[in-house]
Amino acid sequence: VLDKLKAERERGITIDIALWKFETTKYYVTIIDAPGHRDFIKNMITGTSQADCAVLIVASGTGEFEAGISSNGQTREHALLAFTLGVKQMIVGVNKMDNTEPPYSEFRFMEIQKEVSSYLKKIGYNPKCVAFVPISGW
């Protein structure tokens, strides 16, 4: 959604960090879209190191989630990097809920929430303070 570079749109991945700013009556907000792809982890670290809160996007598709949460998966790596870089607030977007079986499966959402919460607790987050939001980018 936030990717501007032609290569990003063509490949379907974020390559560089992008910034969007707005303010509310109480806060100045800067949204930093950082790459999730393993080839661009340096850019992800640059963006994450500036954050107060992270939105960790987790794919809910069968196989996709399992790959991300595996011992060397991107979901684990990104959550650990966020915590290590000092990001103490986390929101988890459980994406592609339209691709679960059945579509928008509450069981699948709860399964993912349980497993991700367990990992987040191990690395230092309080799972009770982490919001999990079912989403679909389509």
Coordinates of C-alpha atoms in Angstrom, one line a residue:
V1 CA 0.0 0.0 0.0
L2 CA 2.8 2.4 0.9
D3 CA 5.4 1.2 -1.7
K4 CA 6.3 4.0 -4.1
L5 CA 9.3 2.6 -6.1
K6 CA 8.4 0.9 -9.3
A7 CA 10.6 -2.1 -8.4
E8 CA 8.7 -2.4 -5.1
R9 CA 5.3 -2.5 -6.9
E10 CA 6.6 -4.9 -9.5
R11 CA 8.2 -7.3 -7.0
G12 CA 5.5 -6.9 -4.4
I13 CA 8.0 -6.2 -1.6
T14 CA 9.1 -3.1 0.3
I15 CA 12.8 -2.3 -0.5
D16 CA 13.4 1.1 1.1
I17 CA 11.9 2.8 4.2
A18 CA 9.1 5.3 3.5
L19 CA 7.7 8.0 5.9
W20 CA 4.2 9.5 6.3
K21 CA 3.5 12.1 9.0
F22 CA 0.3 13.4 10.5
E23 CA -0.9 14.7 13.8
T24 CA -3.8 14.3 16.1
T25 CA -4.9 16.5 18.9
K26 CA -2.7 14.5 21.2
Y27 CA 0.2 13.1 19.1
Y28 CA 2.6 13.6 16.3
V29 CA 2.6 10.4 14.3
T30 CA 5.1 9.2 11.8
I31 CA 4.4 6.0 10.0
I32 CA 7.6 4.2 8.8
D33 CA 7.1 1.5 6.3
A34 CA 10.1 -0.8 6.7
P35 CA 11.0 -3.7 4.5
G36 CA 10.2 -7.2 5.6
H37 CA 12.1 -9.1 3.0
R38 CA 15.3 -10.8 4.2
D39 CA 17.4 -9.1 1.4
F40 CA 16.6 -5.7 2.8
I41 CA 17.1 -6.3 6.5
K42 CA 19.5 -3.3 6.9
N43 CA 16.7 -0.9 5.7
M44 CA 14.3 -2.6 8.1
I45 CA 16.7 -2.0 11.0
T46 CA 17.0 1.6 10.0
G47 CA 13.3 2.2 10.1
T48 CA 12.6 0.1 13.2
S49 CA 15.4 1.8 15.2
Q50 CA 13.3 5.1 15.0
A51 CA 10.0 3.6 16.2
D52 CA 8.1 3.8 19.5
C53 CA 5.6 1.1 18.3
A54 CA 5.8 -1.6 15.7
V55 CA 3.1 -3.2 13.6
L56 CA 4.3 -6.8 13.0
I57 CA 2.5 -8.2 9.9
V58 CA 2.0 -12.0 10.1
A59 CA 0.7 -14.0 7.2
S60 CA -2.1 -16.3 8.2
G61 CA -2.0 -18.6 5.2
T62 CA -1.3 -22.3 5.8
G63 CA 2.5 -22.8 5.4
E64 CA 3.2 -19.0 5.3
F65 CA 2.6 -18.5 9.0
E66 CA 4.5 -21.7 9.9
A67 CA 7.5 -20.6 7.8
G68 CA 7.5 -17.1 9.4
I69 CA 7.3 -18.5 13.0
S70 CA 9.8 -21.3 12.4
S71 CA 13.2 -21.1 14.3
N72 CA 14.8 -19.0 11.5
G73 CA 11.6 -17.4 10.2
Q74 CA 11.1 -13.7 9.4
T75 CA 8.3 -13.2 11.9
R76 CA 10.6 -14.3 14.8
E77 CA 13.6 -12.2 13.4
H78 CA 11.5 -9.0 13.0
A79 CA 9.9 -9.3 16.5
L80 CA 13.3 -9.9 18.1
L81 CA 14.9 -7.1 16.2
A82 CA 12.1 -4.7 17.2
F83 CA 12.5 -5.6 20.9
T84 CA 16.3 -5.4 20.7
L85 CA 16.1 -2.0 19.1
G86 CA 14.0 -0.7 21.9
V87 CA 10.5 -0.9 20.5
K88 CA 8.4 -1.8 23.5
Q89 CA 5.0 -1.5 22.0
M90 CA 3.8 -4.0 19.5
I91 CA 0.7 -4.5 17.4
V92 CA 0.3 -7.7 15.4
G93 CA -1.6 -7.6 12.1
V94 CA -2.7 -11.1 11.2
N95 CA -2.9 -10.6 7.4
K96 CA -4.5 -12.6 4.6
M97 CA -7.4 -13.6 6.7
D98 CA -9.4 -13.9 3.5
N99 CA -7.1 -16.9 2.5
T100 CA -7.7 -19.0 5.6
E101 CA -9.9 -22.1 5.5
P102 CA -12.6 -21.3 5.9
P103 CA -12.1 -17.6 5.0
Y104 CA -11.8 -15.3 8.0
S105 CA -11.4 -18.4 10.3
E106 CA -11.6 -17.4 14.0
F107 CA -9.9 -20.7 14.9
R108 CA -6.9 -19.9 12.6
F109 CA -6.7 -16.3 14.1
M110 CA -6.7 -17.6 17.6
E111 CA -4.1 -20.3 16.8
I112 CA -1.8 -17.7 15.4
Q113 CA -2.4 -15.3 18.3
K114 CA -1.5 -18.1 20.8
E115 CA 1.7 -19.0 19.0
V116 CA 2.9 -15.5 18.4
S117 CA 2.1 -14.4 21.9
S118 CA 4.1 -17.3 23.3
Y119 CA 7.2 -16.2 21.2
L120 CA 6.7 -12.5 22.1
K121 CA 6.7 -13.4 25.8
K122 CA 10.0 -15.3 25.4
I123 CA 11.7 -12.3 23.9
G124 CA 10.4 -9.8 26.5
Y125 CA 7.1 -8.5 25.4
N126 CA 4.0 -8.7 27.6
P127 CA 1.5 -10.5 25.4
K128 CA -1.4 -9.0 27.4
C129 CA -0.3 -5.6 26.1
V130 CA 0.0 -6.7 22.4
A131 CA -3.1 -6.0 20.2
F132 CA -3.8 -8.7 17.6
V133 CA -5.9 -7.4 14.6
P134 CA -7.2 -9.7 11.9
I135 CA -6.7 -8.0 8.5
S136 CA -6.8 -8.6 4.8
G137 CA -4.9 -6.4 2.3
W138 CA -7.3 -7.1 -0.4

